[in-house]
CSV table of C-alpha atoms and ligand atoms in Angstrom, one decimal:
chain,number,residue,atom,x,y,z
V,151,UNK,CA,-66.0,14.9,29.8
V,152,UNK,CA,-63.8,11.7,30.3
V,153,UNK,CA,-65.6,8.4,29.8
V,154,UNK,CA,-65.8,6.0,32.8
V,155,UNK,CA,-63.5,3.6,32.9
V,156,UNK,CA,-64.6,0.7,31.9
V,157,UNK,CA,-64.4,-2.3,34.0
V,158,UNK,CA,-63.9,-5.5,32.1
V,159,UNK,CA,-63.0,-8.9,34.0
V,160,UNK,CA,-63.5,-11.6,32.2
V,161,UNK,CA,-66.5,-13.1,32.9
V,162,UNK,CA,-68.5,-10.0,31.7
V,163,UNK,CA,-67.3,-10.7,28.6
V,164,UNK,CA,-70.4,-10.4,26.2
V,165,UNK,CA,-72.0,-14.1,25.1
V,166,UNK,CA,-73.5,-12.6,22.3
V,167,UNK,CA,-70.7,-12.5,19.8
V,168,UNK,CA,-68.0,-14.8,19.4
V,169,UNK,CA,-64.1,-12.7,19.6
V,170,UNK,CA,-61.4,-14.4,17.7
V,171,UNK,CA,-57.4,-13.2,18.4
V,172,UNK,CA,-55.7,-13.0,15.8
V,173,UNK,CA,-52.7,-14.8,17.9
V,174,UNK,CA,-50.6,-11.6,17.2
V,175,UNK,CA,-50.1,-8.1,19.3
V,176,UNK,CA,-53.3,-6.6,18.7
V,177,UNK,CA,-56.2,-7.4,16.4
V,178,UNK,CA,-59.4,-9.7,16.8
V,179,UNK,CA,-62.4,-11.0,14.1
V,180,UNK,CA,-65.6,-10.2,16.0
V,181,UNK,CA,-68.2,-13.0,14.5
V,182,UNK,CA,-72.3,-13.0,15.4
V,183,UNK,CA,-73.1,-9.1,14.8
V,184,UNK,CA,-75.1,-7.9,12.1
V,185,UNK,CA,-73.6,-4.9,11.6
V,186,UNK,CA,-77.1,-3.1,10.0
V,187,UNK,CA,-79.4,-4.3,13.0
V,188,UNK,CA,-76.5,-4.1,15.5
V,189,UNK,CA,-78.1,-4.9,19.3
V,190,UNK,CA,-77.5,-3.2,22.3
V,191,UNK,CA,-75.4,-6.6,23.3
V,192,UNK,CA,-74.1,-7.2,19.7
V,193,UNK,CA,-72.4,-3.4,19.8
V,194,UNK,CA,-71.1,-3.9,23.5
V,195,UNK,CA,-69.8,-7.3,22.4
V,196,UNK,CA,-67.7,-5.5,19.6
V,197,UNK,CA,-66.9,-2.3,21.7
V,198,UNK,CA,-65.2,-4.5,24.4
V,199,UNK,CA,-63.6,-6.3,21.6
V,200,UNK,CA,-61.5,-3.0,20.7
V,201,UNK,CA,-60.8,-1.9,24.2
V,202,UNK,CA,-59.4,-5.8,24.8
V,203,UNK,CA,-57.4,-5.6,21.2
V,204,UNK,CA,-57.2,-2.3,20.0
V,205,UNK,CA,-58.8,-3.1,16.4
V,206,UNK,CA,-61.4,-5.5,15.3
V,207,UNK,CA,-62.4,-6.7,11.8
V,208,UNK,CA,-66.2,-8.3,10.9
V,209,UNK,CA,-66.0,-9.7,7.4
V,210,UNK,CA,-68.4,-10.1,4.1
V,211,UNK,CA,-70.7,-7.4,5.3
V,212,UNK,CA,-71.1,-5.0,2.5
V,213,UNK,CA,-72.9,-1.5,3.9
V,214,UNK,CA,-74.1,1.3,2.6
V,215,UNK,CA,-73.2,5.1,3.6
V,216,UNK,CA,-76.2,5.4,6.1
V,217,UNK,CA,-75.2,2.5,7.7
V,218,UNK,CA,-71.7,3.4,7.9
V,219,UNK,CA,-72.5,6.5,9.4
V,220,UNK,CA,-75.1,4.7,11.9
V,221,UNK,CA,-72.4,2.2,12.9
V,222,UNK,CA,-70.2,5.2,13.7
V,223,UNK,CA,-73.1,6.8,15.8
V,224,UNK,CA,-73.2,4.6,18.1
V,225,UNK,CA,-69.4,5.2,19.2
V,226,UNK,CA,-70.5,8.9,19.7
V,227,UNK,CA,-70.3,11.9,17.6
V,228,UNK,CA,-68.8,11.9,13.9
V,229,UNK,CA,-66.3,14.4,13.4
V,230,UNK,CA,-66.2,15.4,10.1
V,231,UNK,CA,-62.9,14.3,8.2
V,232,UNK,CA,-59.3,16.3,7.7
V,233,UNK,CA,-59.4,18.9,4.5
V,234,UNK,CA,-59.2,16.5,1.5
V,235,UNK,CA,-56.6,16.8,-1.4
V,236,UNK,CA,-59.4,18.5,-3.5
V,237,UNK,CA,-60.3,21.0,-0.5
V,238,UNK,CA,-64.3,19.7,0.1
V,239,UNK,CA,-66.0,16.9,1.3
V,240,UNK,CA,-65.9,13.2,-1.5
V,241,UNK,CA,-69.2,12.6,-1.2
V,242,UNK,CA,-71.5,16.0,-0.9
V,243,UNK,CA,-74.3,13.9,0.3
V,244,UNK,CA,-72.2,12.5,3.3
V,245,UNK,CA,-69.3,14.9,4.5
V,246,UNK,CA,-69.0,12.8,7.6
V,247,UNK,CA,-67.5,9.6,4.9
V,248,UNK,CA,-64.1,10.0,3.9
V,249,UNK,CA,-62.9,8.6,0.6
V,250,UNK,CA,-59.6,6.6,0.6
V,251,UNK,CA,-59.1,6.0,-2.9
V,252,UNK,CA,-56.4,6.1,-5.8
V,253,UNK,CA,-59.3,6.6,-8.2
V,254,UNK,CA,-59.5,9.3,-10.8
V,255,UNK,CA,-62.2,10.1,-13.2
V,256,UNK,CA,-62.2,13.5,-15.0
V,257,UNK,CA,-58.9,14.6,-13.8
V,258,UNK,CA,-60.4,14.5,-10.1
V,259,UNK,CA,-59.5,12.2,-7.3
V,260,UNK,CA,-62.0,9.9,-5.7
V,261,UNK,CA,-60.7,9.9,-2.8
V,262,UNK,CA,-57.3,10.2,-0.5
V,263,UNK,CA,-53.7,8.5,-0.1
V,264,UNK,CA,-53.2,7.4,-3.6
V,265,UNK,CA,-52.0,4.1,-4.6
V,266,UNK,CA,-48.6,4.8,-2.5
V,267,UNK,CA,-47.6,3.5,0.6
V,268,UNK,CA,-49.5,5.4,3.8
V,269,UNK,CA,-46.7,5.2,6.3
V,270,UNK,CA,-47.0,4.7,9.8
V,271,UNK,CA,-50.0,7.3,11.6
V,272,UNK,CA,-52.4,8.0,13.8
V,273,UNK,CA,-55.6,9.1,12.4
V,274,UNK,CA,-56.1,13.2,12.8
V,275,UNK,CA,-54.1,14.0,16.1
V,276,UNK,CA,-53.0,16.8,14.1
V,277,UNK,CA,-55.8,18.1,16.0
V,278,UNK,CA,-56.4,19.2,19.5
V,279,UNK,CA,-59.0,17.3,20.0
V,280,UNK,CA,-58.1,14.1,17.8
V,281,UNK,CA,-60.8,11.0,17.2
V,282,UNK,CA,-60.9,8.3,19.0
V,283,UNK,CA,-62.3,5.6,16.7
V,284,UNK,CA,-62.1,5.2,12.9
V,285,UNK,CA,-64.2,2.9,10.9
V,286,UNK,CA,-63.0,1.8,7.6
V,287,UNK,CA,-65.4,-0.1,5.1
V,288,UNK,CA,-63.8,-2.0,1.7
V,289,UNK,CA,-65.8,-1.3,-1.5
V,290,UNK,CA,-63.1,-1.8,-3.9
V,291,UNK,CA,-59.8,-3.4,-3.9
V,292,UNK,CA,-57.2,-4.4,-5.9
V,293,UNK,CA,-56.0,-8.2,-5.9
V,294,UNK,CA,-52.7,-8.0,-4.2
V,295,UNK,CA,-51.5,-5.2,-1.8
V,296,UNK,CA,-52.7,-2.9,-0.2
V,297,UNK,CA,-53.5,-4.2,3.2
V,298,UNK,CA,-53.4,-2.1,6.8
V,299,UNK,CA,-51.1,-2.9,9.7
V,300,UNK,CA,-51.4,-1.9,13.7
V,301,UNK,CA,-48.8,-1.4,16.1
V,302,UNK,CA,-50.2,-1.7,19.7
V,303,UNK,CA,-48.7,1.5,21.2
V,304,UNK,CA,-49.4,0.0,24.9
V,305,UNK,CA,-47.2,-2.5,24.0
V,306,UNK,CA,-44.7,0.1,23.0
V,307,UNK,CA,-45.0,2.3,26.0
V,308,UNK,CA,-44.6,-0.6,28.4
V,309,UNK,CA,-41.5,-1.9,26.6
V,310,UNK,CA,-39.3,1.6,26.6
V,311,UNK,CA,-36.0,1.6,28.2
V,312,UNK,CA,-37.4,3.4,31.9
V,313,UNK,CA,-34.6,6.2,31.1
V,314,UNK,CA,-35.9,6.7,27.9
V,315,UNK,CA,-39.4,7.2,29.3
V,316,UNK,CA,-38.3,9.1,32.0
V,317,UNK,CA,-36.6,11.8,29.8
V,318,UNK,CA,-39.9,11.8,28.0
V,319,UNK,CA,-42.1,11.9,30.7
V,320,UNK,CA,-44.3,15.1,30.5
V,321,UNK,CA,-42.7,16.3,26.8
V,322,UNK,CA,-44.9,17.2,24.1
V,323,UNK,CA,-44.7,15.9,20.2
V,324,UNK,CA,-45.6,18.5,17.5
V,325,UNK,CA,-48.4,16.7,15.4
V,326,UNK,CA,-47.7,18.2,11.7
V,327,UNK,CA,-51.1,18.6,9.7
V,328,UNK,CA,-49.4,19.9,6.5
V,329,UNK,CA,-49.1,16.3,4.8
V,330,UNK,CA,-51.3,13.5,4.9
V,331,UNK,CA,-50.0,9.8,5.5
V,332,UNK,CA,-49.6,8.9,2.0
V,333,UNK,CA,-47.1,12.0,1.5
V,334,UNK,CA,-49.6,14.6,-0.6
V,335,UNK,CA,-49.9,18.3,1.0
V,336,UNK,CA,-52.7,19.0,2.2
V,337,UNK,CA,-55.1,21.3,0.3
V,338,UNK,CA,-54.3,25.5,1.7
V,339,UNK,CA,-51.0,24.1,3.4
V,340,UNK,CA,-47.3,25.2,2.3
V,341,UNK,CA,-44.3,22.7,2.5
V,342,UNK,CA,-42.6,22.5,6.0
V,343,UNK,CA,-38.8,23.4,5.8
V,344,UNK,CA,-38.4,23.4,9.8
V,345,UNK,CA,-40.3,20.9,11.8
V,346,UNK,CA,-40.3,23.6,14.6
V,347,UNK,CA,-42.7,25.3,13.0
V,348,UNK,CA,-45.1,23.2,11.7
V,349,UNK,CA,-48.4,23.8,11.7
V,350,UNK,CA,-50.8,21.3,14.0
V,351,UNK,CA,-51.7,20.4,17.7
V,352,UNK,CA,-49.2,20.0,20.3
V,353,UNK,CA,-49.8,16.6,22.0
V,354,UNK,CA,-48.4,14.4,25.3
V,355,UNK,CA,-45.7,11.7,24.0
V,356,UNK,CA,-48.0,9.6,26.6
V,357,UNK,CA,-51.5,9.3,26.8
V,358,UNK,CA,-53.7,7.4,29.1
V,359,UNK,CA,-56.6,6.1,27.5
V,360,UNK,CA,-59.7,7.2,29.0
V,361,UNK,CA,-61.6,3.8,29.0
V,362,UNK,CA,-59.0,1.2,29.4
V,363,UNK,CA,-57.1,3.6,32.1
V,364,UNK,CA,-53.6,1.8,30.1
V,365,UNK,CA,-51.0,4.4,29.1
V,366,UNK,CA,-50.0,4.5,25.5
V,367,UNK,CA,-46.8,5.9,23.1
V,368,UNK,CA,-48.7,8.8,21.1
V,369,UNK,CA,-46.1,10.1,18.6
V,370,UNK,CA,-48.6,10.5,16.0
V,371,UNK,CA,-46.7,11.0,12.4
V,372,UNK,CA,-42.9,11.2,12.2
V,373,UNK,CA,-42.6,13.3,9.0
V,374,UNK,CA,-42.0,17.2,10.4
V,375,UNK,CA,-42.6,16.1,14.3
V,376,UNK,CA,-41.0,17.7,16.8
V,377,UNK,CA,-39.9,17.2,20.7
V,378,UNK,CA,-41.0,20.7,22.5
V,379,UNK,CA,-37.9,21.9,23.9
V,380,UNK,CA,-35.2,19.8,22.5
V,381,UNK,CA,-32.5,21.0,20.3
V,382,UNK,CA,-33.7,20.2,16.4
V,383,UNK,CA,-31.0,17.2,15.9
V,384,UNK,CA,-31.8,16.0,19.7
V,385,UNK,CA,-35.6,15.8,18.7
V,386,UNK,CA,-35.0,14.0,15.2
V,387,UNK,CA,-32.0,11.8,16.5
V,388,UNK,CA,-35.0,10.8,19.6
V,389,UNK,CA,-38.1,10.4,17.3
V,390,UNK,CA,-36.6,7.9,14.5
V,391,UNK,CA,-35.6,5.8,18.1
V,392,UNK,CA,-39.4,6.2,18.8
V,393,UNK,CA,-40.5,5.3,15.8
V,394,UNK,CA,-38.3,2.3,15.2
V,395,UNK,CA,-39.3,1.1,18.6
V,396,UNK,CA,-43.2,1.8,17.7
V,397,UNK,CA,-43.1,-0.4,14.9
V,398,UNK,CA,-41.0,-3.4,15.9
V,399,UNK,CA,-42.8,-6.2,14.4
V,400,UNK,CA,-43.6,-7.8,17.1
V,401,UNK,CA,-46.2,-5.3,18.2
V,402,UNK,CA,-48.1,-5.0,15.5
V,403,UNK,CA,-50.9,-7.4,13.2
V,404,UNK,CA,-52.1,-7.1,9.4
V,405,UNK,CA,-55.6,-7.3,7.8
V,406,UNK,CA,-55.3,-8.8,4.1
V,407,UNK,CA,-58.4,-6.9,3.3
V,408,UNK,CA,-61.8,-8.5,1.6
V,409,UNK,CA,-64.5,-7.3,0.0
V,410,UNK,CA,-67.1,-6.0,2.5
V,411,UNK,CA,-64.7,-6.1,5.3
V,412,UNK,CA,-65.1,-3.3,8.0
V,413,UNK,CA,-62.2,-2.7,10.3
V,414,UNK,CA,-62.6,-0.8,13.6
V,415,UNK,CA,-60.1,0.7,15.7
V,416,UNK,CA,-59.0,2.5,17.9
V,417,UNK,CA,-56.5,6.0,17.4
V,418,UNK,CA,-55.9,6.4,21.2
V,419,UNK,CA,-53.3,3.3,21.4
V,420,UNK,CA,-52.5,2.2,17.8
V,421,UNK,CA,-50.9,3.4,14.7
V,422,UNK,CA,-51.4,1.8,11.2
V,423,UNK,CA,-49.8,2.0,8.3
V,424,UNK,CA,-51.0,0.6,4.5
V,425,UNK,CA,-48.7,-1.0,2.2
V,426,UNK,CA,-48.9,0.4,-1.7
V,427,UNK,CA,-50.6,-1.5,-4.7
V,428,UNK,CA,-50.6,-1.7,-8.0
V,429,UNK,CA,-51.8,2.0,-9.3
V,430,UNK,CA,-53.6,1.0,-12.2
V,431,UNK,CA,-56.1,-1.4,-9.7
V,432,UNK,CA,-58.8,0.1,-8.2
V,433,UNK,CA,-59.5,0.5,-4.6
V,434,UNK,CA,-62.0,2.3,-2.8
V,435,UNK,CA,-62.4,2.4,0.9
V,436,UNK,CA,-65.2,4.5,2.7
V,437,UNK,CA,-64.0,5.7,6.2
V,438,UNK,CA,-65.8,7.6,9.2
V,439,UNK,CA,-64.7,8.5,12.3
V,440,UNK,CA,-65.7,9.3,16.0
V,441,UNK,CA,-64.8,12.5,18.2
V,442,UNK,CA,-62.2,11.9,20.9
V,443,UNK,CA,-61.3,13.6,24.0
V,444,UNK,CA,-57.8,16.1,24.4
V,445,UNK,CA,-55.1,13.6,25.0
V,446,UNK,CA,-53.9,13.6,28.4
X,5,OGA,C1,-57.1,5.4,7.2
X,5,OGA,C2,-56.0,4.8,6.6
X,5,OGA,C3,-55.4,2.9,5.4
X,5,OGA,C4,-56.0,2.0,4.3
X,5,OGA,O1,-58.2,5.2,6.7
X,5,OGA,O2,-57.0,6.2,8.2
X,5,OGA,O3,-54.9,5.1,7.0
X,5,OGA,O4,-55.9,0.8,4.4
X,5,OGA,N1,-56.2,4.0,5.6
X,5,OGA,O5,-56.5,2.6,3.4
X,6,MN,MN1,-55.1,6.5,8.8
């Protein structure tokens, strides 16, 4: 079922907590929650907060797994993470937390995406159903690099040349699942020689989010995507345009990450990228994330 749209002028703005821009495309600092005994208001305050900028942080609140999850919960329902690199869930305990982690002890990875660079993504539209919100929580991190970056994809719908969204109007993107956004193949998957037959959802190039009722760019990941119905060179020749449009820099805002930071956003009308860091640091970032709705 589609969520009601949500009507948001703004003097119903919530007086509970305070909403800071960050001054750039997208991004805000939500101040005055506590994000373990979140109110009613307090969780309103922040929800509007990412319909209004796509992703919010609250800093210098360390929580625990339980209240990870619990924060998630009231978004809706987890969806359980993509297959990891070591084919089960982190943490048994908690298969709804994903691990995002360069860390290895005993030959095992901690966690997913390495110490590389995760290039530009959308979290799990490589399924039919993709989520709508992911929460990420900082637990470890390393003292430079390393920090997440947003591109407001309203921002790069509104802005396409109209023949350029006019020839796209009512194409589908394939959404590969075979690699994960730091470049490692995804446990049970084999390498993709043609992009036409990748393995993963098929998904709108637009999407009109369900709450906002704004229509967003939703090209998901470029490596092995592919244009239904275009000729293989048209499709590639189209999607780097795409992407180099999706990411112009003036679309998009970065979080140098803290300790105890928890970023919130939102998959439907952002993608994010993380630069690399220094490999022999640690960082350790535990991430849940909500069930959407079939783009449309
Ligand atoms: C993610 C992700 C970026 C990061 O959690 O979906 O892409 O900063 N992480 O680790
Ligand atoms: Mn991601």
């Amino acid at each position: 079922m589609q969520a009601a749209r949500v009507s948001a002028p703004s003097g119903a703005r919530s007086t509970v907590v305070e909403v800071v821009p960050s001054g750039k495309a997208c991004g805000a600092e939500v101040r005055g929650v506590d994000l373990v005994n979140l109110t009613a208001a307090m969780f309103d305050g922040i929800r509007q907060a990412v319909y209004d900028h796509q992703v919010v942080v609250v800093r210098g609140q360390p929580i625990d797994d339980p209240q990870l999850i619990a924060l998630g919960k009231r978004f809706g329902e987890l969806e359980p993470p993509g297959m990891s690199i070591i084919g089960k869930p982190y943490i048994d305990a908690y298969p709804d937390v994903l691990v995002i982690s360069n860390i290895i002890e005993d030959g095992q990875p901690k966690g997913n995406l390495g110490a590389g660079e995760a290039i530009w993504h959308t979290d799990m539209s490589y399924r039919d159903v993709p989520v709508s919100y992911a929460i990420l929580h900082a637990l470890e991190l390393p003292p430079v690099g390393g920090n997440t970056y947003f591109s407001n994809q309203y921002l790069a719908c509104d802005t396409l040349p109209a023949a350029t969204r006019s020839a796209l109007d009512g194409k589908m993107i394939i959404h590969d699942e075979s690699y994960n956004s730091g470049g490692q193949l995804r446990k049970g998957f084999k390498e993709v020689s043609d992009p036409r037959e990748a393995p993963g959802a098929r998904h709108p190039v637009f999407r009109v989010h369900p709450a906002t009722g704004r229509k967003a760019l939703y090209l998901g990941r470029r490596r092995n995507a592919y244009i239904l119905g275009l000729p293989l060179d048209e499709s590639e020749a189209l999607l780097d345009e795409l992407w180099a449009h999706a990411s112009r820099p003036e679309f998009t805002w970065g979080h140098e990450w803290k300790l105890g930071d928890t970023l919130i956003w939102d998959n439907r009308c952002l993608v994010h990228r993380r630069d690399p860091f220094d490999a022999s640091q640690r960082r350790m970032m535990h991430r849940v994330q909500v069930r959407g709705e079939r783009p449309q």
